[in-house]
Coordinates of C-alpha atoms in Angstrom, one line a residue:
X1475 CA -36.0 8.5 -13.3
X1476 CA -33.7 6.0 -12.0
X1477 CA -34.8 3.0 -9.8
X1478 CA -35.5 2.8 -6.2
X1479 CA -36.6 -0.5 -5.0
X1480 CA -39.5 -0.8 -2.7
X1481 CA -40.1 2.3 -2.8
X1482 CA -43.8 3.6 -4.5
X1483 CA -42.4 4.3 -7.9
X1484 CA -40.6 0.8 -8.0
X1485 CA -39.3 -1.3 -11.1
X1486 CA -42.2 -3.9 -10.8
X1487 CA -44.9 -0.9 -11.4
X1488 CA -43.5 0.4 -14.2
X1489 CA -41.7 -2.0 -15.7
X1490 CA -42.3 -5.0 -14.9
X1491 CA -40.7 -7.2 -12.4
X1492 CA -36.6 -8.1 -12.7
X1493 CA -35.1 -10.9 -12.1
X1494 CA -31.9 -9.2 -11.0
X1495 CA -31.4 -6.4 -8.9
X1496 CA -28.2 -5.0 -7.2
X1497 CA -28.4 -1.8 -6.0
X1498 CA -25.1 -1.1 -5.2
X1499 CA -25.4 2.5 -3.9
X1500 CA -28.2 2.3 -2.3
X1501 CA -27.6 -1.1 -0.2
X1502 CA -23.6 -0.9 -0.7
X1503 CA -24.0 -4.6 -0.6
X1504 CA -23.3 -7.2 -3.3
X1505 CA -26.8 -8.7 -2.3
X1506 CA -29.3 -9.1 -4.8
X1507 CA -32.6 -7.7 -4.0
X1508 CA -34.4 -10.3 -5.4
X1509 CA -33.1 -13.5 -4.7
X1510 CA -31.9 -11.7 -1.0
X1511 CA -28.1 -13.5 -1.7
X1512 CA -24.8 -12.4 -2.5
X1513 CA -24.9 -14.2 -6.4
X1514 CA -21.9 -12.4 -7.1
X1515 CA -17.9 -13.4 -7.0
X1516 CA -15.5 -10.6 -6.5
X1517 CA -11.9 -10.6 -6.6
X1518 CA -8.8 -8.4 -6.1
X1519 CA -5.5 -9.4 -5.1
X1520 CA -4.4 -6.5 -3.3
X1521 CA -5.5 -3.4 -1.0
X1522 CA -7.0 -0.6 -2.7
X1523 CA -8.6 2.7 -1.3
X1524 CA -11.7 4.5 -1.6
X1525 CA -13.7 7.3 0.3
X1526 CA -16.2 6.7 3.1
X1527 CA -19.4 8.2 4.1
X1528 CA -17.2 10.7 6.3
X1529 CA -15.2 11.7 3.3
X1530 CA -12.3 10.3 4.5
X1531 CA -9.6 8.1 2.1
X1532 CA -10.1 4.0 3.3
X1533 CA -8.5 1.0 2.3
X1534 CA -10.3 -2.0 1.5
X1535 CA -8.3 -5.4 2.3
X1536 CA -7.9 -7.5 -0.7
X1537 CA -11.1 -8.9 -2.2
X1538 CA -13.1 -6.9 -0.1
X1539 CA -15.4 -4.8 -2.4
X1540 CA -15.5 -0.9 -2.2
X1541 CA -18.4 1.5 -2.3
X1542 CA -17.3 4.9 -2.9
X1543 CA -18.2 8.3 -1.8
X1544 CA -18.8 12.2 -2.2
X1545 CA -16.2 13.2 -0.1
X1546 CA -18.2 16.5 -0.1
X1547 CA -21.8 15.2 0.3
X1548 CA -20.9 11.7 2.0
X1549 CA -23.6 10.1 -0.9
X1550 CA -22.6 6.9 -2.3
X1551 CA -22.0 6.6 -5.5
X1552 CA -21.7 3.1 -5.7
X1553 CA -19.4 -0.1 -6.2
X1554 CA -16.2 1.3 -7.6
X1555 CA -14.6 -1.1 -10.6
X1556 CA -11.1 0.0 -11.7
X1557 CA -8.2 -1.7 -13.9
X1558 CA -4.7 -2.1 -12.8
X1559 CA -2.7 0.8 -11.9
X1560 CA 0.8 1.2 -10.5
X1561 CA 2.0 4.5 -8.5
X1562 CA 5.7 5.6 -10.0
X1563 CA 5.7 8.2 -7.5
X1564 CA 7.7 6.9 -4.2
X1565 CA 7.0 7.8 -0.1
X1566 CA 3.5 9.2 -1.9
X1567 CA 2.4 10.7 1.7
X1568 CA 5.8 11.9 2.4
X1569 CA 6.5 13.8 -0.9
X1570 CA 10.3 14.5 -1.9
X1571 CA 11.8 15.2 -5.0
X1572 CA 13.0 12.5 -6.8
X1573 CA 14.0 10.4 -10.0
X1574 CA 11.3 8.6 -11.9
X1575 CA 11.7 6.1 -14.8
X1576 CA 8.8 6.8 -17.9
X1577 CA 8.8 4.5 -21.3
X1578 CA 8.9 6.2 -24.7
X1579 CA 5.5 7.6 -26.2
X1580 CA 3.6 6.6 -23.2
X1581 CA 0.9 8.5 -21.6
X1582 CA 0.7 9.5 -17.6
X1583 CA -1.4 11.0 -15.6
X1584 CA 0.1 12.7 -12.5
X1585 CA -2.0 14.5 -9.5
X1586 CA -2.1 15.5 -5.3
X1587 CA -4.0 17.5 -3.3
X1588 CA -3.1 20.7 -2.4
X1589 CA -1.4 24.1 -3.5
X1590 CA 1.9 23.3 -4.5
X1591 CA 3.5 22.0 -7.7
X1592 CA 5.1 19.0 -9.4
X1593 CA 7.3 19.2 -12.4
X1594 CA 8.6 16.6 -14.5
X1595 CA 12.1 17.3 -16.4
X1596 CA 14.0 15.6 -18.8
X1597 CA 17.5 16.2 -20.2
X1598 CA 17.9 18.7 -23.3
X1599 CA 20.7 19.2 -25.6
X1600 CA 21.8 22.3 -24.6
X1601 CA 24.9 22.6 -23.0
X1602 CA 24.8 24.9 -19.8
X1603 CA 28.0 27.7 -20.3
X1604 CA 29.6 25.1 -22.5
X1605 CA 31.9 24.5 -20.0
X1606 CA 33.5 21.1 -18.7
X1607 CA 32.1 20.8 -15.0
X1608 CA 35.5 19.0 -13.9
X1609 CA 38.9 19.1 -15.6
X1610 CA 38.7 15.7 -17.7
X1611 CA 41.1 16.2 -20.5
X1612 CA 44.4 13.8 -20.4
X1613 CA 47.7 14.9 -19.6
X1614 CA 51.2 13.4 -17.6
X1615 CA 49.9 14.6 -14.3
X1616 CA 46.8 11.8 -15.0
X1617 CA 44.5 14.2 -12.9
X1618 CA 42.1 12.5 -10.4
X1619 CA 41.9 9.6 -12.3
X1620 CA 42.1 6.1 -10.8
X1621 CA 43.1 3.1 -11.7
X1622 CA 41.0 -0.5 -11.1
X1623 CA 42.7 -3.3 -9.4
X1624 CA 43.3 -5.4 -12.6
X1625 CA 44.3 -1.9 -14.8
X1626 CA 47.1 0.0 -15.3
X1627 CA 47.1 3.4 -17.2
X1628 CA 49.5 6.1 -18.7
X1629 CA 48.8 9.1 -20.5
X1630 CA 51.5 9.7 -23.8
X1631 CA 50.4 12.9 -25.8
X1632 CA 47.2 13.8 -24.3
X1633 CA 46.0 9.9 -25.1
X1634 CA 45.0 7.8 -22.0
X1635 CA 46.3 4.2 -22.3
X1636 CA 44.6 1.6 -20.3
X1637 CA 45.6 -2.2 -20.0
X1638 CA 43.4 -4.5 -18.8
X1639 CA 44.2 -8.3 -17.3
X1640 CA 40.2 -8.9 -16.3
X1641 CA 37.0 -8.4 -17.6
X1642 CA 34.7 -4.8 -17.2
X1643 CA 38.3 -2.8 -15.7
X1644 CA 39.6 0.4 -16.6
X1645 CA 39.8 4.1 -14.9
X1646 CA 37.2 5.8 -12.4
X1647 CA 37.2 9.3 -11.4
X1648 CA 34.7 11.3 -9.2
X1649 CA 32.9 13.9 -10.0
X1650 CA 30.6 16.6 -8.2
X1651 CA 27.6 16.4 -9.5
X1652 CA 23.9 18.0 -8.4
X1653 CA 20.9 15.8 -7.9
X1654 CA 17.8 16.1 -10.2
X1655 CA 20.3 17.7 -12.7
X1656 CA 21.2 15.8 -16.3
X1657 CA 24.2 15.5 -18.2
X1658 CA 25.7 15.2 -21.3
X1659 CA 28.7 12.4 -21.6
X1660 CA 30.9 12.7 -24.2
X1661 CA 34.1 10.1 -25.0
X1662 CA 36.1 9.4 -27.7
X1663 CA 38.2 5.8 -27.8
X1664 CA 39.4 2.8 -29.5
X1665 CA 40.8 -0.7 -28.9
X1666 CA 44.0 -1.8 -29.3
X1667 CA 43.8 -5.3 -28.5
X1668 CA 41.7 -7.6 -26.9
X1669 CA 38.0 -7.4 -26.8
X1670 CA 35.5 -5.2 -29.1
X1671 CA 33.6 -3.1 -25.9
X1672 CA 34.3 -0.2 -24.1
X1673 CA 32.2 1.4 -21.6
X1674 CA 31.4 4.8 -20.5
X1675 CA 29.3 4.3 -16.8
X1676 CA 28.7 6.1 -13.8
X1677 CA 27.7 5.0 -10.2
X1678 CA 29.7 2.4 -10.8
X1679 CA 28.3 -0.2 -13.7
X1680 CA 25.6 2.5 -15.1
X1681 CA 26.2 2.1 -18.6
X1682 CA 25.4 5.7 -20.4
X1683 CA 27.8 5.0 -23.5
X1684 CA 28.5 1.2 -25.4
X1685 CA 31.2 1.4 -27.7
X1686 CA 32.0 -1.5 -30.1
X1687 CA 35.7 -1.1 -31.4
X1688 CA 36.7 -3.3 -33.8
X1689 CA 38.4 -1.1 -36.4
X1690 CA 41.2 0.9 -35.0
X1691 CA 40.2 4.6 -35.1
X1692 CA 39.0 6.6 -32.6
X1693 CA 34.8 6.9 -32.5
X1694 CA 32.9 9.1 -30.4
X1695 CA 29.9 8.1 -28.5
X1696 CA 27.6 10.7 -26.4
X1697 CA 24.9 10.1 -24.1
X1698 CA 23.3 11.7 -21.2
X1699 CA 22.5 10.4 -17.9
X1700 CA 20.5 12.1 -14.5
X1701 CA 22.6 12.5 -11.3
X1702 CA 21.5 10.9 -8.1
X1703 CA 23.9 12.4 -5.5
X1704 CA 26.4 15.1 -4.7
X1705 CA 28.7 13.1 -6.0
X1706 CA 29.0 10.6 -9.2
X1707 CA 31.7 8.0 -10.3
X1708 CA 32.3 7.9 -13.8
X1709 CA 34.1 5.3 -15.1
X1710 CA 36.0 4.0 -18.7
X1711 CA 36.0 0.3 -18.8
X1712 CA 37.1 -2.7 -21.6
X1713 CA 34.4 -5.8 -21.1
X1714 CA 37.2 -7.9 -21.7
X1715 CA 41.1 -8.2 -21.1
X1716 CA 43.4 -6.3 -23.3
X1717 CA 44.1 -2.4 -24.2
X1718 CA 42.4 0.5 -25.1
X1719 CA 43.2 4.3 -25.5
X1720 CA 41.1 7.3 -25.2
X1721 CA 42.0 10.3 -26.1
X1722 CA 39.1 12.3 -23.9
X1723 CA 36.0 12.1 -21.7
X1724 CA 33.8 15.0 -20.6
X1725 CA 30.8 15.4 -18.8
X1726 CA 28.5 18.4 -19.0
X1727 CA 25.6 19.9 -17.2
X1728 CA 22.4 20.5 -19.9
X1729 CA 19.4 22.4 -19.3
X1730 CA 16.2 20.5 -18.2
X1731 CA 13.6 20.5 -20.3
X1732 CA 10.0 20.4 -19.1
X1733 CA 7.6 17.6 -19.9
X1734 CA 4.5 18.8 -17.7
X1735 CA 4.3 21.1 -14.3
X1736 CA 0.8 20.1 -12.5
X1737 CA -0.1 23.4 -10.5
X1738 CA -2.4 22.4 -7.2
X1739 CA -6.1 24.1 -6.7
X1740 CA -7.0 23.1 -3.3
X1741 CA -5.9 20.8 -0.6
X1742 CA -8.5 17.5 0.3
X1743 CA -10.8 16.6 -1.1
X1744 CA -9.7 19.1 -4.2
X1745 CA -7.4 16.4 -6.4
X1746 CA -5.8 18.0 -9.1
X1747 CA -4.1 16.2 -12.0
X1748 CA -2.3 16.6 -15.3
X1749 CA -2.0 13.8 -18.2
X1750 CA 1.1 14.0 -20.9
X1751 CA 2.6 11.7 -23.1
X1752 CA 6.3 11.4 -22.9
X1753 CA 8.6 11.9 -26.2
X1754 CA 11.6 9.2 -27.1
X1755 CA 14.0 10.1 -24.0
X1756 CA 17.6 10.8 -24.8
X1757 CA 18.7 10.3 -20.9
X1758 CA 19.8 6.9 -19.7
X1759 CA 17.9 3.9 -18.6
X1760 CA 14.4 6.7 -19.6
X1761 CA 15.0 8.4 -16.1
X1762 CA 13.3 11.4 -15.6
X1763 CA 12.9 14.3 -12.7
X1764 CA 10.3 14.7 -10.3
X1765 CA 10.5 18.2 -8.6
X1766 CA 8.0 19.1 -5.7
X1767 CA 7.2 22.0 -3.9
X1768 CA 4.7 23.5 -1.5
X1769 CA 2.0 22.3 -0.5
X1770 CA 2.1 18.5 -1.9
X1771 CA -0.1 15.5 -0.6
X1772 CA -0.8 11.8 -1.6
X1773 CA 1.3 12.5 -5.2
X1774 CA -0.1 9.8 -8.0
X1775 CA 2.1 8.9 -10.9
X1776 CA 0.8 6.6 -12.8
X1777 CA 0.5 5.2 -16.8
X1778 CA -3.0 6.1 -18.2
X1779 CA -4.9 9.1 -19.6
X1780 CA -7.2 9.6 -16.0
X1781 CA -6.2 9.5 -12.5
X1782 CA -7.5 6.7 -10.8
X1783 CA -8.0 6.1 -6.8
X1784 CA -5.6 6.9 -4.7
X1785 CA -2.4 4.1 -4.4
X1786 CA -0.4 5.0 -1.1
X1787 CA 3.7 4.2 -1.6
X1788 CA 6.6 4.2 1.2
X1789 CA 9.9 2.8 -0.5
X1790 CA 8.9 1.0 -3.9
X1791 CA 6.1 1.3 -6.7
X1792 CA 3.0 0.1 -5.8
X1793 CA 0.8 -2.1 -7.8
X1794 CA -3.5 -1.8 -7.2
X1795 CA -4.6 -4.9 -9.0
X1796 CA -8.2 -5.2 -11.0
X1797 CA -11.2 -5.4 -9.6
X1798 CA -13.0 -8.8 -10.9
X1799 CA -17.2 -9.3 -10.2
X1800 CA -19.2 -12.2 -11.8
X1801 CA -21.6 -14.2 -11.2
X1802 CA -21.7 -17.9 -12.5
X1803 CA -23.4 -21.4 -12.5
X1804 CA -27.1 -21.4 -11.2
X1805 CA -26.6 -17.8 -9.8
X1806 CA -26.5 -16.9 -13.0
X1807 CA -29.0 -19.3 -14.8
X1808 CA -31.9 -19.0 -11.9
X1809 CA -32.2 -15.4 -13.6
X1810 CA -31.3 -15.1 -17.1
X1811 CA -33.3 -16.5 -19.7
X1812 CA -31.5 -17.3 -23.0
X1813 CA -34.2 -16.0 -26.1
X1814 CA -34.8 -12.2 -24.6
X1815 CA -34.3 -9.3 -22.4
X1816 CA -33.2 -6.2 -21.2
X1817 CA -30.2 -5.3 -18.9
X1818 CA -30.3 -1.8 -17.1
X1819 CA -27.3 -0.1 -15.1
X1820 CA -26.8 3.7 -13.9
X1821 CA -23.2 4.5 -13.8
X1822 CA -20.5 7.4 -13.6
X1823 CA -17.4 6.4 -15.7
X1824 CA -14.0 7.8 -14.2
X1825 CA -13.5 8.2 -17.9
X1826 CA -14.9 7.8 -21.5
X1827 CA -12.1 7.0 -23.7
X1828 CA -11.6 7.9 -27.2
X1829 CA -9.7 4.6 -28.2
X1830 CA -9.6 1.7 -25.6
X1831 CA -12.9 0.2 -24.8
X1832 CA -14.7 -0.1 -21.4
X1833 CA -17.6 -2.2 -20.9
X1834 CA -19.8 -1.7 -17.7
X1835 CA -21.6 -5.0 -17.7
X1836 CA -22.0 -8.2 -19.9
X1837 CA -23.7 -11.6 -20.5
X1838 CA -21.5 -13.8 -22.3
X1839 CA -19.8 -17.3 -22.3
X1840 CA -16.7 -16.0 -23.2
X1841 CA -15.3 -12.9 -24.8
X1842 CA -16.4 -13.8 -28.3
X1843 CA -19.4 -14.6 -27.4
X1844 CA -21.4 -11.6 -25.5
X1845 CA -23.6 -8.8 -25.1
X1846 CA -22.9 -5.8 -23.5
X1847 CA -23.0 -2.1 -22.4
X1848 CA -20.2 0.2 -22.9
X1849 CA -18.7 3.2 -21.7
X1850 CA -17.7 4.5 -25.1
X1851 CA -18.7 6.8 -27.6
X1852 CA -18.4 5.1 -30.7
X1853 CA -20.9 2.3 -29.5
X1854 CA -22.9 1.8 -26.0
X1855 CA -24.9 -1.7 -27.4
X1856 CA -22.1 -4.4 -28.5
X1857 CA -23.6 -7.9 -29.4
X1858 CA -21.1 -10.4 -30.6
X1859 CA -21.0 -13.9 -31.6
X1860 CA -18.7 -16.3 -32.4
X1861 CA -16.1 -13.5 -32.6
X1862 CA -18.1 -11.3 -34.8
X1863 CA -20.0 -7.9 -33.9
X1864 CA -23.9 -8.4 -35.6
X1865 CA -24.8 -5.5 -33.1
X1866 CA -23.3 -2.2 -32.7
X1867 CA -25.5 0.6 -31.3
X1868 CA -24.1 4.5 -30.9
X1869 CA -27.2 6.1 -28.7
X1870 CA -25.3 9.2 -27.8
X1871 CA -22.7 10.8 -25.8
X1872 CA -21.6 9.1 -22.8
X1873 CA -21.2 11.2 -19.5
X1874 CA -17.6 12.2 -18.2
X1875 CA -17.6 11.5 -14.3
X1876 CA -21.3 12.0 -14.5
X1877 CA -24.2 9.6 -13.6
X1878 CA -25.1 7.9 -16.8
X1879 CA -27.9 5.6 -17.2
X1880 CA -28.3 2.9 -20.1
X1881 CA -30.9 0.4 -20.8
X1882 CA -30.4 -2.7 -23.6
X1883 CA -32.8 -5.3 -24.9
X1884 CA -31.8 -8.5 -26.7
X1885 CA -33.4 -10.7 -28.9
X1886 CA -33.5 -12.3 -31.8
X1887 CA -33.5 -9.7 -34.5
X1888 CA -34.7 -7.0 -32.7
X1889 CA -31.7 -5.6 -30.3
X1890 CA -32.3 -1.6 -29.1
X1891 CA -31.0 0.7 -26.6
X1892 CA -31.3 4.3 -24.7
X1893 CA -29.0 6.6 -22.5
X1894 CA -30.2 9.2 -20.8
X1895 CA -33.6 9.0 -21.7
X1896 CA -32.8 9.6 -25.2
X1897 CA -33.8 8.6 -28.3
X1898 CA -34.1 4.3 -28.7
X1899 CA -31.6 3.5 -31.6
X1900 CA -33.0 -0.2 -32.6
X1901 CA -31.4 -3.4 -35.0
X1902 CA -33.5 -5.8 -36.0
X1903 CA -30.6 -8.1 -37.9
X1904 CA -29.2 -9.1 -34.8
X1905 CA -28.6 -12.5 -33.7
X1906 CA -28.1 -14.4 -30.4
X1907 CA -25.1 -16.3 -29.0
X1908 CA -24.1 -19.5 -30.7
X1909 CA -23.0 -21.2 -27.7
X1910 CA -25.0 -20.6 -24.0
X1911 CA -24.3 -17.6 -22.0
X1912 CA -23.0 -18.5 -18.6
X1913 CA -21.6 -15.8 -17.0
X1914 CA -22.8 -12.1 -15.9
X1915 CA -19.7 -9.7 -16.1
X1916 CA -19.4 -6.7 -14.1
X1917 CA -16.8 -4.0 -15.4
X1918 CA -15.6 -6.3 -18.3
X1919 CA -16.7 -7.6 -21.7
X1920 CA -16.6 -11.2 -21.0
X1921 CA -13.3 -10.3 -19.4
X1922 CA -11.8 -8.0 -21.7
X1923 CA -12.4 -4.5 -22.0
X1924 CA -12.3 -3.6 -18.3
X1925 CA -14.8 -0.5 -17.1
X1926 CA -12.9 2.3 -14.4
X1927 CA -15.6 4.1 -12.7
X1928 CA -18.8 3.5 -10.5
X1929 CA -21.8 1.4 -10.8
X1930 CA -24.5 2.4 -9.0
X1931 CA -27.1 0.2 -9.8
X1932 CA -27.8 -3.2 -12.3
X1933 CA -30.7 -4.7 -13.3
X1934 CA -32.1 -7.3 -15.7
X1935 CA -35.6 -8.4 -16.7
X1936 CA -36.4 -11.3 -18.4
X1937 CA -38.2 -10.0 -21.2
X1938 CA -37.9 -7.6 -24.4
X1939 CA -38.9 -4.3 -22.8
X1940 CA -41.1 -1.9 -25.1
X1941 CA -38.7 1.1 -26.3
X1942 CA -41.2 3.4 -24.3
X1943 CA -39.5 1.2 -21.3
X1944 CA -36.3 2.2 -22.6
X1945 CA -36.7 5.9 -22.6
X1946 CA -38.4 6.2 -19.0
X1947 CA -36.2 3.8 -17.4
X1948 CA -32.9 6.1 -18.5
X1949 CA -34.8 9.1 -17.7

């Protein structure tokens, strides 16, 4: 049925008359249409976008609230709540290839608009041909190896000799090298004298291979590391004054091995996306590789099981901070009364997760001590106190990026709930807050659990409504 205010089918007919009412899609204002003021407090410390009424992509300046839209239809769909996100994924509107860094066992979610197609490699194990790319082995000609300022080196049987009289010197060499391709880096060494590190780096001090030489037999160490340029240094190195041998070095091309290819359906507004988890990376310093092509526009990278709105980059990763609403002192106290009632909202969640928790709305004093709506399948009623649940309701299936509507009632020992005007689930053990509610939350559970998505309307009446109420109100 949802709620229209002032219209002929209004929440005072039907249900009574609230004491709160934002009606953020309708108004797209943070006004209350009852008291006719802005109770609430909204916060973000940074720009963030969202779509207008012409279905174009907007940024909002930094606390400024933002009320989203169909880009298709231009409807709003209300005041759009979202947790942190960062975009990996650098010059976003310019898209190029390029080298990203991902942690171990973490999930992503990449997307664009348009036709073309992003793939994200890591390194394998296999060896491309099996073949040395450059001629690395040691012999009296020394090959294109190079000596550091402070190092002096000589090859004696196929072993390279290297004595250093400074810390972190040794023998560089260059080698061609294809960007966006991996390698495998394989040395095999041992101290003489002096300290207990060598080093295997390139570009410089890039450390693919640590090697800690205290006995004096040769070890071997392999790593794998991601080219950047045409051309890479590699380097052996001693961390501190003294000698080392090696006896060789070798770098090899390995085949890429995919971790997800997102496929484009459409350019604006058509935003496809792809979510994956990364494995335990064998490459150095976790880098991974990007590959665009075609048609490719406002690319996303970014740590979280759903794509989230869009977070333009130029030169660096870009950080959209969360969006904070409350309302506090007699905002909040001129409309809530402590011993019942029943808070509404009609929302479309960006997602419903299966393990984290997302709370649309809450009345609490802190975050042990609230009650609240939830985005979440395993519960939509939580009622805790004193960091204890006492109320957990589960009234059904909550809506993917779908309008979802939710009415809750509390009071003393008789706590119920409805979504979608569906069947009231009911407790009648629960108890109230210990200590004084003082704070309405929007998007968080007395600041934890934070809500992605829209909210299109709130509402609270001061009173226990009848679980007829319920059902018709969520209709």
């Amino acid at each position: 049925m949802g709620i229209e205010y002032g219209e002929k089918r209004s929440p005072f007919i039907d249900y009574g008359r609230p004491s709160l009412f934002l009606d953020f899609a309708k108004r797209k204002s943070l006004v209350d249409a009852i008291s006719k003021n802005n109770l609430i407090t909204f916060t973000r410390s940074s720009t963030a976008t969202y779509v207008g009424s012409d279905g174009l992509i907007k940024t909002a300046a930094a606390d400024e609230p933002r009320f989203d839209h169909d880009p298709v239809t231009g409807e709003c769909l209300g005041l759009l709540i979202e947790e942190q996100r960062s975009n990996l994924f650098l010059n976003s509107d310019s898209p190029v290839s390029q080298i990203i860094t991902l942690s171990d066992s973490t999930t992503y979610t990449s997307s664009f608009y348009g036709t073309g197609t992003a793939t994200i490699t890591t390194a394998s194990t296999t060896v491309t041909g099996g073949e040395l790319l450059f001629n690395s082995e040691f012999d009296t000609n020394f090959n294109n190896w190079r000596e550091d300022g402070s190092a002096t080196a000589s090859v004696s049987n196929g072993i390279l000799n290297v004595v250093t009289t400074a810390t972190y010197k040794g023998v560089t060499q260059q080698l061609p090298t294809t960007p966006g391709k991996f390698y495998k880096a394989t040395y095999r060494s041992r101290i003489v004298s002096g300290g207990s590190y060598t080093d295997f780096c390139y570009n410089g001090t890039n450390l693919i291979l640590t090697m800690e030489n205290s006995a004096a037999g040769f070890v071997v160490k392999t790593g794998y590391f991601l080219a950047t340029s045409t051309t890479t240094s590699i380097r052996l190195r001693m961390r501190n004054a003294g000698t080392f041998e090696v006896d060789y070095a070798r770098i090899q091309e390995v085949s890429p091995s995919t971790v997800a290819t997102l496929t484009g359906s459409g350019a604006y507004p058509t935003r496809s996306n792809e979510t994956f988890t990364t494995g335990t990376s064998i490459v150095d310093d976790d880098e991974y590789w990007i590959e665009v092509s075609g048609s490719v526009d406002k690319v996303q990278l970014e740590a979280g099981s759903f794509p989230t709105s869009y977070i333009p980059t130029s030169g660096s990763t870009i950080t959209r901070q969360p969006d904070n609403a409350s309302i506090t002192g007699t905002n909040f106290s001129d409309w809530y009364n402590a011993t019942e009632g029943t808070l509404y909202t009609d929302f479309i969640p960006a997602s419903v997760p299966t393990s984290a928790l997302s709370c649309v709305a809450s009345i609490a004093s802190n975050n042990i001590n609230a009650f609240g709506i939830y985005s979440f399948n395993t519960y939509q009623l939580r009622n805790i106190v004193s960091n204890s649940s006492n109320v957990l309701l589960d009234v059904g299936t909550i809506l993917n990026e779908d309008t979802n509507k939710i009415a809750a009632t509390m009071k003393l020992n008789d706590f119920a709930a409805s979504l979608n005007g569906g069947a009231v689930g009911t407790d009648t053990d629960g108890v109230l807050q210990s200590t004084p509610n003082t704070t309405f939350y929007i998007g968080t559970f007395g600041g934890i659990d934070q809500y992605t998505g829209r909210i299109k309307q709130l509402l609270y009446y001061p009173t226990r409504l009848t679980n007829t109420q319920l059902q018709a109100l969520t209709q």
